[in-house]
mmCIF file of C-alpha atoms in Angstrom:
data_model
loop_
_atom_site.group_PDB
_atom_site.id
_atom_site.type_symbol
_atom_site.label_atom_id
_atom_site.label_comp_id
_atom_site.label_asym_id
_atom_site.label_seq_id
_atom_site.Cartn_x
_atom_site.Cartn_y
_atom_site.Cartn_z
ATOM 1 C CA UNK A 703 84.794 103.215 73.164
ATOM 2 C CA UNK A 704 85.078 102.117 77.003
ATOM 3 C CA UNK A 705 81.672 101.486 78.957
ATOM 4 C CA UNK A 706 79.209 103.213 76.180
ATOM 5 C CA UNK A 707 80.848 105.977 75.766
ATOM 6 C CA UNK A 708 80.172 107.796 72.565
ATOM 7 C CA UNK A 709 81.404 111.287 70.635
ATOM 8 C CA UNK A 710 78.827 114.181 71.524
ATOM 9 C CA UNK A 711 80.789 116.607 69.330
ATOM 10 C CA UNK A 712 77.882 116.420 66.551
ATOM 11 C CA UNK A 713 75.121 116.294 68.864
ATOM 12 C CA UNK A 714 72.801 119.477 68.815
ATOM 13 C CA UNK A 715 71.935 121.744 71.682
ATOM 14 C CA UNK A 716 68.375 120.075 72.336
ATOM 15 C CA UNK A 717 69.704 116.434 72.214
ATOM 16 C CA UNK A 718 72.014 117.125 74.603
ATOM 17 C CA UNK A 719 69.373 118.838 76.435
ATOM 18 C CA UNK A 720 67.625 115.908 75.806
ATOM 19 C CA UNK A 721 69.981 113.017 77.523
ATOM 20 C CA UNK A 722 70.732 115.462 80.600
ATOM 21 C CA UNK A 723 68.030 113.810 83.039
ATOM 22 C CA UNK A 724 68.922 110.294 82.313
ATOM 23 C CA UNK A 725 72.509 111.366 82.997
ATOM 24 C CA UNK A 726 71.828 113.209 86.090
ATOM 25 C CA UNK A 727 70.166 110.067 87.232
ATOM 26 C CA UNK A 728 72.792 108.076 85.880
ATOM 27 C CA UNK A 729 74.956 109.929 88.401
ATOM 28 C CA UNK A 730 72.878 110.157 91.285
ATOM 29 C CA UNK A 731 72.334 106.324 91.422
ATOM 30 C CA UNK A 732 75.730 106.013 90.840
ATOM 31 C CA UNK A 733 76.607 107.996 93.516
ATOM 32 C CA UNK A 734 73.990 106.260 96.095
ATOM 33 C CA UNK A 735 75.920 103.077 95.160
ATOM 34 C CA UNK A 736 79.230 104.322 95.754
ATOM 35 C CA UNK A 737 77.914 105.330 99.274
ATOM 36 C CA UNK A 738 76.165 102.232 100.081
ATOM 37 C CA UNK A 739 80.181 100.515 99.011
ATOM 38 C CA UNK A 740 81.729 103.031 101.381
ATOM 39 C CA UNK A 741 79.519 102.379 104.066
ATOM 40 C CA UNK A 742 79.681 98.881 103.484
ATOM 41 C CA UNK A 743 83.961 98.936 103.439
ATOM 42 C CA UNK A 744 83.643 100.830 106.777
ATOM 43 C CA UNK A 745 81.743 99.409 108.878
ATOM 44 C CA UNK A 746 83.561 95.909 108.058
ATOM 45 C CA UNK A 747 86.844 97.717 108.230
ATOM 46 C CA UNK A 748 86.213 99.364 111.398
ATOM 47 C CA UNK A 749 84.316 96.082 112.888
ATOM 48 C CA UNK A 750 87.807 93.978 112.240
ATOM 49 C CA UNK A 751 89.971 96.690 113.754
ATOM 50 C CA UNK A 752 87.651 97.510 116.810
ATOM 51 C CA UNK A 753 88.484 92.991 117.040
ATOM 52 C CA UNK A 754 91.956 93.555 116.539
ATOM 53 C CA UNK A 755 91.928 95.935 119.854
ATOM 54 C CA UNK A 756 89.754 93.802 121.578
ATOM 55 C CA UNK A 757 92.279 90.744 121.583
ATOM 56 C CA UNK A 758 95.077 93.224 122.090
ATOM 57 C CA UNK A 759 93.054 93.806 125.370
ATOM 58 C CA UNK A 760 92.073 90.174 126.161
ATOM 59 C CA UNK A 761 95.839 89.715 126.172
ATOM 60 C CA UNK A 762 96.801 92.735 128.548
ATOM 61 C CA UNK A 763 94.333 91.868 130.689
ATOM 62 C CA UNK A 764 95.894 89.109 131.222
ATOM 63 C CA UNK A 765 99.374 90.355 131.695
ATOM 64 C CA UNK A 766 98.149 91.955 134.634
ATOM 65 C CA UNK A 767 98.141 88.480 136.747
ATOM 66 C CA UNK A 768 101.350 87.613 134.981
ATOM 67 C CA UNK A 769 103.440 90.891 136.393
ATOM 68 C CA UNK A 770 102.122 89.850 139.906
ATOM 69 C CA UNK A 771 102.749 86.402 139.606
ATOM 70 C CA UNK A 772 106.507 87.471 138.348
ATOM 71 C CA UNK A 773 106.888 89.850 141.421
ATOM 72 C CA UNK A 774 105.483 87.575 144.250
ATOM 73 C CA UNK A 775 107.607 84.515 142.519
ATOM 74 C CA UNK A 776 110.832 87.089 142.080
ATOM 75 C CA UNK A 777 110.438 87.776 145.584
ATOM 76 C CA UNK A 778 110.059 84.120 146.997
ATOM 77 C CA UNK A 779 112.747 82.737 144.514
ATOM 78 C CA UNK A 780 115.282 82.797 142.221
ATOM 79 C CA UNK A 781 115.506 82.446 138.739
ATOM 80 C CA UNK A 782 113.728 79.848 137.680
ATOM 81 C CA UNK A 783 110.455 81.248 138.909
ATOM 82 C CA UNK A 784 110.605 84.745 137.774
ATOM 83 C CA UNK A 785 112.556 84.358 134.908
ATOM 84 C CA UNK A 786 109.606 82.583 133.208
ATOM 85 C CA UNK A 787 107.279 84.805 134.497
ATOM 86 C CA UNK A 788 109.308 87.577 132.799
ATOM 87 C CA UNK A 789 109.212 86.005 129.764
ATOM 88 C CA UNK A 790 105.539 84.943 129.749
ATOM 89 C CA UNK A 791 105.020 88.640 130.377
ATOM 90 C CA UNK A 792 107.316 89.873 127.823
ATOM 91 C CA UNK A 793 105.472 87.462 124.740
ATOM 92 C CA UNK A 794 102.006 88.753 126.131
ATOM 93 C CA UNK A 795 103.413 92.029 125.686
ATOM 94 C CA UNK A 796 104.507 91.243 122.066
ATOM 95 C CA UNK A 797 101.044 90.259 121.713
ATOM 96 C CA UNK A 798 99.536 93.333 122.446
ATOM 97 C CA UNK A 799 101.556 95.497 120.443
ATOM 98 C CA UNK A 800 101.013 93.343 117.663
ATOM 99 C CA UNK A 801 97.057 93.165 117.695
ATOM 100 C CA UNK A 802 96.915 96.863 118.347
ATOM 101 C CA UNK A 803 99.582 97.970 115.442
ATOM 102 C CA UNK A 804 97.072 95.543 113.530
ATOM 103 C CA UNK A 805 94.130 97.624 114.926
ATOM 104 C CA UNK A 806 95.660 100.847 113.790
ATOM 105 C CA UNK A 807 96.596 99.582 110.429
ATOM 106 C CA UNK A 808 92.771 98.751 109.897
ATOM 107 C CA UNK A 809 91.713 101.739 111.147
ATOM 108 C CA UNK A 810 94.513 104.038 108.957
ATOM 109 C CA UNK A 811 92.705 102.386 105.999
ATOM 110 C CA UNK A 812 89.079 103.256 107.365
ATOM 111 C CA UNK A 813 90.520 106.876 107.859
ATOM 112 C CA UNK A 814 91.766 107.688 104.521
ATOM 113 C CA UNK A 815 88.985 106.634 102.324
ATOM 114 C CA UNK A 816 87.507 109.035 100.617
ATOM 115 C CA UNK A 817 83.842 109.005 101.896
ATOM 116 C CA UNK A 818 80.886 109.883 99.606
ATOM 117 C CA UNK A 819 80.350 113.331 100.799
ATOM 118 C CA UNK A 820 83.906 113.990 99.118
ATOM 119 C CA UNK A 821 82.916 112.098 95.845
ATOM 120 C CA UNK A 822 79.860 114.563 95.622
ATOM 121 C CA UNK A 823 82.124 117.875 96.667
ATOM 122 C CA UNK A 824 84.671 116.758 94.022
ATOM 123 C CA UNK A 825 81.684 116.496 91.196
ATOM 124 C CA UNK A 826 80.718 119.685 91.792
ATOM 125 C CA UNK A 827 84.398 121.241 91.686
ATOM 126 C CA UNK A 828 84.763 119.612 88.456
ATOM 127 C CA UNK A 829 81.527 120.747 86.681
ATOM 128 C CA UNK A 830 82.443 124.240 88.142
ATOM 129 C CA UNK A 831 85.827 124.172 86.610
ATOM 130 C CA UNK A 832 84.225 123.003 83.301
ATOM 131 C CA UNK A 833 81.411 125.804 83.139
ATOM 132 C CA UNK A 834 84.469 128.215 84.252
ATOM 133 C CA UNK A 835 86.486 127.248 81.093
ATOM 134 C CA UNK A 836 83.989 127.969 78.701
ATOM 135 C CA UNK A 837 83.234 131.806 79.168
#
C-alpha cells in the first residue's frame, strides 16, 4: 500500500476513535510544512523576479542618455552618428522588454500557487463533502 496506508474497513468505532489525534496532528504538521514550502517558494520566486525588474531598469535607465545622445548626434550629423545611437537604443530596449517579460513570468508563477490558506479551505470542503455523503 503507498506511504503506510492501510484498510480501515475492519477497524471498530473506538479504534478509529482511537488513531484520530495522531492523525489530526499528522495533518496539522503536515500542513505547517506545506506553509513553511510555500513561503519558502515565494519569497525566492518573488526575490528573482523583483531582480529581473531591477536589471530591466538598470538598462532603461540607461537608455535615457542613449536617446539624447542619438538626438544631439542626429542633429549635428548624419548617419553614422545617429544611426548607431539608434541602434544602441533599440538593443537596450530589447533588453528591457526581455528582463521585464522575465520578471512577469516569475511573478505569474508566484501568483498562481496555491497558498496554504487554500490547502486548509480545500481540507475542510472535502471532510464536509465526506460527512455530507454519509447521512
Amino acid at each position: 500500500m503507498p506511504r503506510g496506508y492501510r484498510d480501515r474497513a475492519d477497524d471498530s468505532l473506538l479504534t478509529l476513535l482511537g488513531d484520530l489525534p495522531e492523525l489530526v496532528t499528522n495533518l496539522v504538521k503536515a500542513e505547517i510544512d506545506a506553509a513553511k514550502a510555500w513561503v519558502s517558494r515565494t519569497s525566492k520566486d518573488a526575490g528573482i523576479g523583483s531582480v529581473w525588474f531591477l536589471v530591466a531598469l538598470f538598462f532603461l535607465f540607461w537608455a535615457v542618455p542613449v536617446i539624447l545622445v542619438f538626438a544631439i548626434a542626429g542633429l549635428s550629423s548624419w548617419w553614422p552618428v545617429w544611426l548607431s545611437a539608434i541602434a544602441v537604443f533599440g538593443i537596450l530596449i530589447l533588453a528591457v522588454l526581455l528582463f521585464a517579460l522575465l520578471g512577469i513570468l516569475k511573478f505569474r508563477k508566484v501568483l498562481a500557487r496555491q497558498n496554504p490558506a487554500q490547502a486548509v479551505a480545500e481540507d475542510i470542503r472535502l471532510v464536509k463533502e465526506a460527512g455530507d455523503d454519509e447521512f
